Amino acid sequence: MSIAVVGLQWGDEGKGKVVDYLAKDFDVNARYQGGSNAGHTVRLADEQVIFHQIPCGVLNRNVIGVIGAGCVFDPQVFFDELENLKKIDPHIEKRIKISRFCHLIFPYHILIDKIREEKTKQKIGTTKKGIGVAYEDKYARVGMRMGDLFDRELFEKKLRMNISRKNLVLMEIYHAEPLAESEIYNKYMNYAERLKHMVVDDTRFLSEAMHDKKNIIFEGAQGALLDINFGTYPYVTSSHTITSGAGIGLGVPPCAIDDVIGVTKAYTTRVGQGPFPTEDNSEVGQQLRASGHEFGATTGRPRRCGPFDASIIRYTARINGVKKLFLTKLDVLSKLDTIKIAVRYSNAEEFDPFHADKLRPVYEKIPGFCKDISHMRNFDDLPANAKKYVTFIEHHTGLEVSYISVGAQREAVITK
Ligand code: IMP
């Protein structure tokens, strides 16, 4: 049995908690795209863990985590994250595998991402982690992969070529200081030693796991509206965030995915630039930000907030093949007297990522439930208006809500 967990909005839907919650019944948790731009949060009894690159089901000790070929990998961020996880499970390293095909992030990727965001007009509102620049190198066929780390001579040659090109860009276009090759070379050779026992051919590892009837959970990062093809381009990330990304990001066939769980917040948020039809800059938006702690897990930036947009979910569920919804952060709405939901647009048949800046949402209102629901674990215990809200979402998205998260804690989930 295998499932994919994908975000249906602009990321930050709560996929970390969802994957951690579901992974207890799985053997392998494979992440297929993105890198340290992701911030997947899992709240344990007395601490909060933020995952950036490591699949977040690995806190379940039965789970092997795979960082797939479609990811871009920052070794320093990885080791910082690993050290943190070792405080919880000192043997966690044994359960982590990294694809030899995934591309490496280098300091020049991060530097160029930062310069573009801070000093040029080419601003996307990125996380400044070098993600887009590393994917640019990948598709320009000059990138360096995990497997390259283990051939010193070739690595040095490729690094020299890359640094000389990047230094030219840094000096001539951005008027910045050039980077020194030897420092980067030594650092990455040191990483190579520390990484080598974790590096695998992920395609082989996963096909053997499937052959052995292991249960696999595929983990997407960011959300469908940040997908490079189908998101609100150019305000997107540089990878394939949708379900099909699992195939190209891990080398598994499409039929390897039995079920798709779409994660959506009970409202909408976005961080960074770009269109957002239901954005609410009034008190309601501010209240959502405060109650939902809507600040980026990777960058700390305040997230833009607004009502749930059913048209978005109809669109993203379609392109992801979603059959069930995992509705998160329902508890955050408990302070609202009235809850607004955008059910359609007055000027378009459906969500259109090409013209998302022009869409005019039509709202319906339902009464709020005005009660703390974070301790509730049964659907029947929810206040009538909270149940009504969930049913309303099911009606307007055409999808079943199978799970509802009512708090940050691991166990704060209602299975419907
Ligand atoms: P990048 O992925 O850092 O290049 O950023 C591109 C866009 O994706 C920006 O709008 C970011 O804010 C957004 N983004 C990237 N990663 C995440 C995430 O994990 N959650 C939410 N937004 C993200």
JSON list of N, CA, C and O in Angstrom, two decimals, residues 308-311 313-314 317 325 392-401:
[
{"chain": "A", "resi": 308, "resn": "PHE", "atom": "N", "xyz": [-11.10, 30.29, 3.23]},
{"chain": "A", "resi": 308, "resn": "PHE", "atom": "CA", "xyz": [-11.00, 29.07, 2.43]},
{"chain": "A", "resi": 308, "resn": "PHE", "atom": "C", "xyz": [-11.55, 29.37, 1.04]},
{"chain": "A", "resi": 308, "resn": "PHE", "atom": "O", "xyz": [-12.55, 30.07, 0.90]},
{"chain": "A", "resi": 309, "resn": "ASP", "atom": "N", "xyz": [-10.89, 28.83, 0.03]},
{"chain": "A", "resi": 309, "resn": "ASP", "atom": "CA", "xyz": [-11.31, 29.06, -1.35]},
{"chain": "A", "resi": 309, "resn": "ASP", "atom": "C", "xyz": [-11.59, 27.70, -1.99]},
{"chain": "A", "resi": 309, "resn": "ASP", "atom": "O", "xyz": [-10.68, 26.96, -2.35]},
{"chain": "A", "resi": 310, "resn": "ALA", "atom": "N", "xyz": [-12.88, 27.37, -2.10]},
{"chain": "A", "resi": 310, "resn": "ALA", "atom": "CA", "xyz": [-13.26, 26.03, -2.58]},
{"chain": "A", "resi": 310, "resn": "ALA", "atom": "C", "xyz": [-12.83, 25.81, -4.04]},
{"chain": "A", "resi": 310, "resn": "ALA", "atom": "O", "xyz": [-12.50, 24.68, -4.42]},
{"chain": "A", "resi": 311, "resn": "SER", "atom": "N", "xyz": [-12.81, 26.89, -4.84]},
{"chain": "A", "resi": 311, "resn": "SER", "atom": "CA", "xyz": [-12.43, 26.71, -6.25]},
{"chain": "A", "resi": 311, "resn": "SER", "atom": "C", "xyz": [-10.97, 26.26, -6.36]},
{"chain": "A", "resi": 311, "resn": "SER", "atom": "O", "xyz": [-10.62, 25.47, -7.24]},
{"chain": "A", "resi": 313, "resn": "ILE", "atom": "N", "xyz": [-9.37, 24.40, -4.23]},
{"chain": "A", "resi": 313, "resn": "ILE", "atom": "CA", "xyz": [-9.28, 22.98, -3.87]},
{"chain": "A", "resi": 313, "resn": "ILE", "atom": "C", "xyz": [-9.84, 22.10, -4.99]},
{"chain": "A", "resi": 313, "resn": "ILE", "atom": "O", "xyz": [-9.30, 21.04, -5.29]},
{"chain": "A", "resi": 314, "resn": "ARG", "atom": "N", "xyz": [-10.90, 22.58, -5.66]},
{"chain": "A", "resi": 314, "resn": "ARG", "atom": "CA", "xyz": [-11.43, 21.79, -6.79]},
{"chain": "A", "resi": 314, "resn": "ARG", "atom": "C", "xyz": [-10.35, 21.66, -7.86]},
{"chain": "A", "resi": 314, "resn": "ARG", "atom": "O", "xyz": [-10.14, 20.59, -8.44]},
{"chain": "A", "resi": 317, "resn": "ALA", "atom": "N", "xyz": [-7.23, 19.56, -6.36]},
{"chain": "A", "resi": 317, "resn": "ALA", "atom": "CA", "xyz": [-7.59, 18.15, -6.16]},
{"chain": "A", "resi": 317, "resn": "ALA", "atom": "C", "xyz": [-7.60, 17.45, -7.51]},
{"chain": "A", "resi": 317, "resn": "ALA", "atom": "O", "xyz": [-7.15, 16.31, -7.64]},
{"chain": "A", "resi": 325, "resn": "LEU", "atom": "N", "xyz": [-9.63, 14.43, 1.77]},
{"chain": "A", "resi": 325, "resn": "LEU", "atom": "CA", "xyz": [-9.01, 15.63, 2.32]},
{"chain": "A", "resi": 325, "resn": "LEU", "atom": "C", "xyz": [-8.59, 15.39, 3.77]},
{"chain": "A", "resi": 325, "resn": "LEU", "atom": "O", "xyz": [-9.30, 14.72, 4.52]},
{"chain": "A", "resi": 392, "resn": "PHE", "atom": "N", "xyz": [-19.95, 21.75, 4.66]},
{"chain": "A", "resi": 392, "resn": "PHE", "atom": "CA", "xyz": [-19.99, 22.81, 3.65]},
{"chain": "A", "resi": 392, "resn": "PHE", "atom": "C", "xyz": [-18.77, 22.68, 2.72]},
{"chain": "A", "resi": 392, "resn": "PHE", "atom": "O", "xyz": [-18.87, 22.77, 1.50]},
{"chain": "A", "resi": 393, "resn": "ILE", "atom": "N", "xyz": [-17.60, 22.43, 3.31]},
{"chain": "A", "resi": 393, "resn": "ILE", "atom": "CA", "xyz": [-16.37, 22.24, 2.52]},
{"chain": "A", "resi": 393, "resn": "ILE", "atom": "C", "xyz": [-16.51, 21.00, 1.64]},
{"chain": "A", "resi": 393, "resn": "ILE", "atom": "O", "xyz": [-16.17, 21.03, 0.45]},
{"chain": "A", "resi": 394, "resn": "GLU", "atom": "N", "xyz": [-17.05, 19.93, 2.20]},
{"chain": "A", "resi": 394, "resn": "GLU", "atom": "CA", "xyz": [-17.22, 18.70, 1.40]},
{"chain": "A", "resi": 394, "resn": "GLU", "atom": "C", "xyz": [-18.15, 18.97, 0.22]},
{"chain": "A", "resi": 394, "resn": "GLU", "atom": "O", "xyz": [-17.86, 18.56, -0.91]},
{"chain": "A", "resi": 395, "resn": "HIS", "atom": "N", "xyz": [-19.21, 19.70, 0.48]},
{"chain": "A", "resi": 395, "resn": "HIS", "atom": "CA", "xyz": [-20.18, 19.99, -0.57]},
{"chain": "A", "resi": 395, "resn": "HIS", "atom": "C", "xyz": [-19.53, 20.81, -1.70]},
{"chain": "A", "resi": 395, "resn": "HIS", "atom": "O", "xyz": [-19.68, 20.49, -2.87]},
{"chain": "A", "resi": 396, "resn": "HIS", "atom": "N", "xyz": [-18.78, 21.83, -1.32]},
{"chain": "A", "resi": 396, "resn": "HIS", "atom": "CA", "xyz": [-18.25, 22.74, -2.34]},
{"chain": "A", "resi": 396, "resn": "HIS", "atom": "C", "xyz": [-16.97, 22.24, -3.01]},
{"chain": "A", "resi": 396, "resn": "HIS", "atom": "O", "xyz": [-16.59, 22.75, -4.06]},
{"chain": "A", "resi": 397, "resn": "THR", "atom": "N", "xyz": [-16.31, 21.28, -2.40]},
{"chain": "A", "resi": 397, "resn": "THR", "atom": "CA", "xyz": [-15.11, 20.72, -3.07]},
{"chain": "A", "resi": 397, "resn": "THR", "atom": "C", "xyz": [-15.45, 19.40, -3.75]},
{"chain": "A", "resi": 397, "resn": "THR", "atom": "O", "xyz": [-14.69, 18.94, -4.61]},
{"chain": "A", "resi": 398, "resn": "GLY", "atom": "N", "xyz": [-16.54, 18.80, -3.35]},
{"chain": "A", "resi": 398, "resn": "GLY", "atom": "CA", "xyz": [-16.91, 17.49, -3.91]},
{"chain": "A", "resi": 398, "resn": "GLY", "atom": "C", "xyz": [-16.03, 16.38, -3.36]},
{"chain": "A", "resi": 398, "resn": "GLY", "atom": "O", "xyz": [-15.93, 15.31, -3.96]},
{"chain": "A", "resi": 399, "resn": "LEU", "atom": "N", "xyz": [-15.37, 16.61, -2.23]},
{"chain": "A", "resi": 399, "resn": "LEU", "atom": "CA", "xyz": [-14.45, 15.62, -1.67]},
{"chain": "A", "resi": 399, "resn": "LEU", "atom": "C", "xyz": [-14.82, 15.30, -0.23]},
{"chain": "A", "resi": 399, "resn": "LEU", "atom": "O", "xyz": [-15.34, 16.16, 0.49]},
{"chain": "A", "resi": 400, "resn": "GLU", "atom": "N", "xyz": [-14.48, 14.09, 0.15]},
{"chain": "A", "resi": 400, "resn": "GLU", "atom": "CA", "xyz": [-14.73, 13.67, 1.53]},
{"chain": "A", "resi": 400, "resn": "GLU", "atom": "C", "xyz": [-13.62, 14.19, 2.44]},
{"chain": "A", "resi": 400, "resn": "GLU", "atom": "O", "xyz": [-12.43, 14.08, 2.09]},
{"chain": "A", "resi": 401, "resn": "VAL", "atom": "N", "xyz": [-13.98, 14.77, 3.57]},
{"chain": "A", "resi": 401, "resn": "VAL", "atom": "CA", "xyz": [-12.97, 15.13, 4.57]},
{"chain": "A", "resi": 401, "resn": "VAL", "atom": "C", "xyz": [-12.79, 13.90, 5.46]},
{"chain": "A", "resi": 401, "resn": "VAL", "atom": "O", "xyz": [-13.69, 13.53, 6.21]}
]
